[in-house]
Amino acid sequence: MYRYRCGTCATTSPVVRTRLEIMRERDRHRRAVHGGHIPDGERLQRAVRGPGTDRTATVALAALAAVLLLSLLAGRLH
């Protein structure tokens, strides 16, 4: 996950999934706003995932909850 930051314009692009996509976003911005020139202070940034967007963590948490629930139910059946 990446985003492009133009320090000159003080703008940040929407988040994209791949490095290739963010490089294309950067190139589009350079052409459209800066006549193809490289603006001062531009950066390609790794985007930090917000809460609730990491599927791996969500699945792991759900699996843990299921194991705990099954353990509780098994304890009550004995």
CSV table of N, CA and C in Angstrom, one decimal:
chain,number,residue,atom,x,y,z
A,1,MET,N,0.8,-1.2,0.0
A,1,MET,CA,0.0,0.0,0.0
A,1,MET,C,0.9,1.2,0.0
A,2,TYR,N,0.6,2.1,-0.9
A,2,TYR,CA,1.5,3.3,-1.1
A,2,TYR,C,0.6,4.5,-1.3
A,3,ARG,N,1.2,5.7,-1.1
A,3,ARG,CA,0.6,7.0,-1.5
A,3,ARG,C,1.7,7.9,-1.9
A,4,TYR,N,1.3,8.9,-2.7
A,4,TYR,CA,2.3,9.9,-3.3
A,4,TYR,C,2.0,11.2,-2.6
A,5,ARG,N,3.1,11.8,-2.1
A,5,ARG,CA,3.0,13.1,-1.4
A,5,ARG,C,3.8,14.2,-2.2
A,6,CYS,N,3.1,15.2,-2.6
A,6,CYS,CA,3.7,16.4,-3.3
A,6,CYS,C,3.9,17.5,-2.3
A,7,GLY,N,5.1,17.7,-1.9
A,7,GLY,CA,5.4,18.8,-0.9
A,7,GLY,C,5.1,20.2,-1.4
A,8,THR,N,5.3,20.4,-2.7
A,8,THR,CA,5.0,21.7,-3.3
A,8,THR,C,3.6,22.0,-3.2
A,9,CYS,N,2.7,21.1,-3.6
A,9,CYS,CA,1.3,21.3,-3.6
A,9,CYS,C,0.6,21.0,-2.3
A,10,ALA,N,1.4,20.4,-1.4
A,10,ALA,CA,0.8,20.0,-0.1
A,10,ALA,C,-0.4,19.1,-0.2
A,11,THR,N,-0.3,18.1,-1.1
A,11,THR,CA,-1.3,17.1,-1.4
A,11,THR,C,-0.8,15.7,-1.3
A,12,THR,N,-1.7,14.8,-0.9
A,12,THR,CA,-1.4,13.4,-0.9
A,12,THR,C,-2.4,12.6,-1.7
A,13,SER,N,-1.9,11.7,-2.5
A,13,SER,CA,-2.8,10.9,-3.3
A,13,SER,C,-3.6,9.9,-2.5
A,14,PRO,N,-4.6,9.3,-3.1
A,14,PRO,CA,-5.3,8.2,-2.5
A,14,PRO,C,-4.3,7.0,-2.4
A,15,VAL,N,-4.6,6.1,-1.5
A,15,VAL,CA,-3.7,4.9,-1.4
A,15,VAL,C,-4.0,3.9,-2.5
A,16,VAL,N,-2.9,3.4,-3.0
A,16,VAL,CA,-2.9,2.3,-4.1
A,16,VAL,C,-2.2,1.1,-3.6
A,17,ARG,N,-2.4,0.0,-4.2
A,17,ARG,CA,-1.8,-1.3,-3.7
A,17,ARG,C,-0.4,-1.6,-4.1
A,18,THR,N,0.1,-1.1,-5.3
A,18,THR,CA,1.4,-1.5,-5.7
A,18,THR,C,2.3,-0.3,-6.0
A,19,ARG,N,3.6,-0.6,-6.0
A,19,ARG,CA,4.6,0.4,-6.3
A,19,ARG,C,4.4,1.0,-7.7
A,20,LEU,N,4.1,0.1,-8.6
A,20,LEU,CA,3.9,0.5,-10.0
A,20,LEU,C,2.7,1.5,-10.1
A,21,GLU,N,1.6,1.2,-9.4
A,21,GLU,CA,0.5,2.2,-9.4
A,21,GLU,C,0.8,3.5,-8.8
A,22,ILE,N,1.6,3.6,-7.8
A,22,ILE,CA,2.0,4.8,-7.2
A,22,ILE,C,3.0,5.6,-8.0
A,23,MET,N,3.8,4.9,-8.8
A,23,MET,CA,4.7,5.6,-9.7
A,23,MET,C,4.0,6.2,-10.8
A,24,ARG,N,2.9,5.5,-11.3
A,24,ARG,CA,2.1,6.1,-12.3
A,24,ARG,C,1.3,7.3,-11.8
A,25,GLU,N,0.8,7.2,-10.6
A,25,GLU,CA,0.2,8.4,-10.0
A,25,GLU,C,1.1,9.6,-9.9
A,26,ARG,N,2.3,9.3,-9.5
A,26,ARG,CA,3.3,10.4,-9.4
A,26,ARG,C,3.6,11.0,-10.7
A,27,ASP,N,3.8,10.2,-11.8
A,27,ASP,CA,4.0,10.7,-13.1
A,27,ASP,C,2.9,11.5,-13.7
A,28,ARG,N,1.6,11.0,-13.4
A,28,ARG,CA,0.4,11.8,-13.8
A,28,ARG,C,0.4,13.2,-13.2
A,29,HIS,N,0.7,13.2,-11.9
A,29,HIS,CA,0.7,14.5,-11.1
A,29,HIS,C,1.8,15.4,-11.7
A,30,ARG,N,3.0,14.9,-11.9
A,30,ARG,CA,4.1,15.7,-12.4
A,30,ARG,C,3.7,16.3,-13.8
A,31,ARG,N,3.1,15.5,-14.7
A,31,ARG,CA,2.7,16.0,-16.0
A,31,ARG,C,1.6,17.1,-15.9
A,32,ALA,N,0.6,16.7,-15.1
A,32,ALA,CA,-0.6,17.6,-15.1
A,32,ALA,C,-0.4,18.9,-14.3
A,33,VAL,N,0.4,18.9,-13.3
A,33,VAL,CA,0.5,20.1,-12.4
A,33,VAL,C,1.8,20.8,-12.5
A,34,HIS,N,2.9,20.0,-12.8
A,34,HIS,CA,4.2,20.6,-12.8
A,34,HIS,C,4.9,20.6,-14.2
A,35,GLY,N,4.1,20.3,-15.3
A,35,GLY,CA,4.7,20.3,-16.6
A,35,GLY,C,5.8,19.3,-16.8
A,36,GLY,N,5.7,18.2,-16.0
A,36,GLY,CA,6.7,17.1,-16.2
A,36,GLY,C,7.9,17.3,-15.2
A,37,HIS,N,8.0,18.4,-14.6
A,37,HIS,CA,9.1,18.6,-13.7
A,37,HIS,C,8.9,17.9,-12.4
A,38,ILE,N,10.0,17.7,-11.7
A,38,ILE,CA,10.0,17.0,-10.4
A,38,ILE,C,9.8,18.0,-9.3
A,39,PRO,N,8.7,18.0,-8.6
A,39,PRO,CA,8.5,19.1,-7.6
A,39,PRO,C,9.3,18.8,-6.3
A,40,ASP,N,9.7,19.9,-5.7
A,40,ASP,CA,10.5,19.8,-4.4
A,40,ASP,C,9.6,19.1,-3.4
A,41,GLY,N,10.3,18.2,-2.6
A,41,GLY,CA,9.6,17.6,-1.5
A,41,GLY,C,8.6,16.5,-1.8
A,42,GLU,N,8.7,15.9,-3.0
A,42,GLU,CA,7.8,14.8,-3.3
A,42,GLU,C,8.3,13.6,-2.7
A,43,ARG,N,7.4,12.7,-2.3
A,43,ARG,CA,7.7,11.4,-1.6
A,43,ARG,C,6.7,10.3,-2.0
A,44,LEU,N,7.3,9.1,-2.1
A,44,LEU,CA,6.4,8.0,-2.2
A,44,LEU,C,6.4,7.4,-0.8
A,45,GLN,N,5.3,7.2,-0.2
A,45,GLN,CA,5.2,6.7,1.2
A,45,GLN,C,4.5,5.4,1.2
A,46,ARG,N,4.9,4.6,2.2
A,46,ARG,CA,4.2,3.4,2.5
A,46,ARG,C,3.0,3.8,3.3
A,47,ALA,N,1.8,3.4,2.9
A,47,ALA,CA,0.6,3.7,3.7
A,47,ALA,C,0.4,2.8,4.8
A,48,VAL,N,0.1,3.4,6.0
A,48,VAL,CA,-0.2,2.5,7.1
A,48,VAL,C,-1.7,2.2,7.1
A,49,ARG,N,-1.9,0.9,7.3
A,49,ARG,CA,-3.3,0.4,7.3
A,49,ARG,C,-4.0,0.9,8.5
A,50,GLY,N,-5.2,1.3,8.3
A,50,GLY,CA,-6.0,1.8,9.4
A,50,GLY,C,-6.7,0.6,10.1
A,51,PRO,N,-7.3,0.9,11.2
A,51,PRO,CA,-7.9,-0.2,11.9
A,51,PRO,C,-9.0,-0.9,11.1
A,52,GLY,N,-9.1,-2.2,11.2
A,52,GLY,CA,-10.1,-2.9,10.4
A,52,GLY,C,-9.8,-3.2,9.0
A,53,THR,N,-8.6,-2.8,8.5
A,53,THR,CA,-8.3,-3.1,7.1
A,53,THR,C,-7.4,-4.2,6.9
A,54,ASP,N,-6.8,-4.8,8.0
A,54,ASP,CA,-5.9,-5.9,7.9
A,54,ASP,C,-6.6,-7.2,8.0
A,55,ARG,N,-6.9,-7.9,6.9
A,55,ARG,CA,-7.6,-9.1,7.0
A,55,ARG,C,-7.0,-10.2,7.7
A,56,THR,N,-5.6,-10.3,7.7
A,56,THR,CA,-4.9,-11.3,8.4
A,56,THR,C,-5.2,-11.2,9.9
A,57,ALA,N,-5.1,-10.0,10.4
A,57,ALA,CA,-5.3,-9.8,11.9
A,57,ALA,C,-6.8,-10.1,12.2
A,58,THR,N,-7.7,-9.8,11.3
A,58,THR,CA,-9.1,-10.1,11.6
A,58,THR,C,-9.4,-11.6,11.6
A,59,VAL,N,-8.8,-12.3,10.7
A,59,VAL,CA,-9.0,-13.7,10.6
A,59,VAL,C,-8.4,-14.4,11.8
A,60,ALA,N,-7.2,-13.9,12.2
A,60,ALA,CA,-6.5,-14.5,13.4
A,60,ALA,C,-7.4,-14.3,14.6
A,61,LEU,N,-7.9,-13.1,14.8
A,61,LEU,CA,-8.7,-12.8,15.9
A,61,LEU,C,-10.0,-13.7,16.0
A,62,ALA,N,-10.6,-13.8,14.8
A,62,ALA,CA,-11.8,-14.7,14.7
A,62,ALA,C,-11.5,-16.1,15.1
A,63,ALA,N,-10.4,-16.6,14.6
A,63,ALA,CA,-10.0,-18.0,14.9
A,63,ALA,C,-9.7,-18.2,16.4
A,64,LEU,N,-9.0,-17.2,17.0
A,64,LEU,CA,-8.8,-17.3,18.4
A,64,LEU,C,-10.1,-17.3,19.2
A,65,ALA,N,-11.0,-16.4,18.8
A,65,ALA,CA,-12.3,-16.3,19.5
A,65,ALA,C,-13.1,-17.7,19.4
A,66,ALA,N,-13.0,-18.3,18.2
A,66,ALA,CA,-13.6,-19.6,18.0
A,66,ALA,C,-13.0,-20.7,18.9
A,67,VAL,N,-11.7,-20.7,19.0
A,67,VAL,CA,-11.0,-21.7,19.8
A,67,VAL,C,-11.4,-21.5,21.3
A,68,LEU,N,-11.4,-20.2,21.7
A,68,LEU,CA,-11.8,-20.0,23.1
A,68,LEU,C,-13.3,-20.4,23.4
A,69,LEU,N,-14.2,-20.1,22.5
A,69,LEU,CA,-15.6,-20.4,22.6
A,69,LEU,C,-15.7,-22.0,22.7
A,70,LEU,N,-15.0,-22.7,21.8
A,70,LEU,CA,-15.1,-24.1,21.8
A,70,LEU,C,-14.5,-24.7,23.1
A,71,SER,N,-13.5,-24.1,23.6
A,71,SER,CA,-12.9,-24.5,24.9
A,71,SER,C,-13.9,-24.3,26.0
A,72,LEU,N,-14.6,-23.2,26.0
A,72,LEU,CA,-15.6,-23.0,27.1
A,72,LEU,C,-16.7,-23.9,27.0
A,73,LEU,N,-17.2,-24.2,25.7
A,73,LEU,CA,-18.3,-25.1,25.5
A,73,LEU,C,-17.9,-26.6,25.9
A,74,ALA,N,-16.7,-27.0,25.6
A,74,ALA,CA,-16.2,-28.3,25.9
A,74,ALA,C,-16.1,-28.5,27.4
A,75,GLY,N,-15.7,-27.4,28.1
A,75,GLY,CA,-15.6,-27.5,29.6
A,75,GLY,C,-16.9,-27.6,30.3
A,76,ARG,N,-18.0,-27.0,29.7
A,76,ARG,CA,-19.3,-27.1,30.3
A,76,ARG,C,-20.0,-28.4,30.0
A,77,LEU,N,-19.5,-29.1,29.0
A,77,LEU,CA,-20.2,-30.4,28.6
A,77,LEU,C,-19.7,-31.6,29.5
A,78,HIS,N,-18.5,-31.4,30.1
A,78,HIS,CA,-18.0,-32.5,31.0
A,78,HIS,C,-18.6,-32.4,32.4
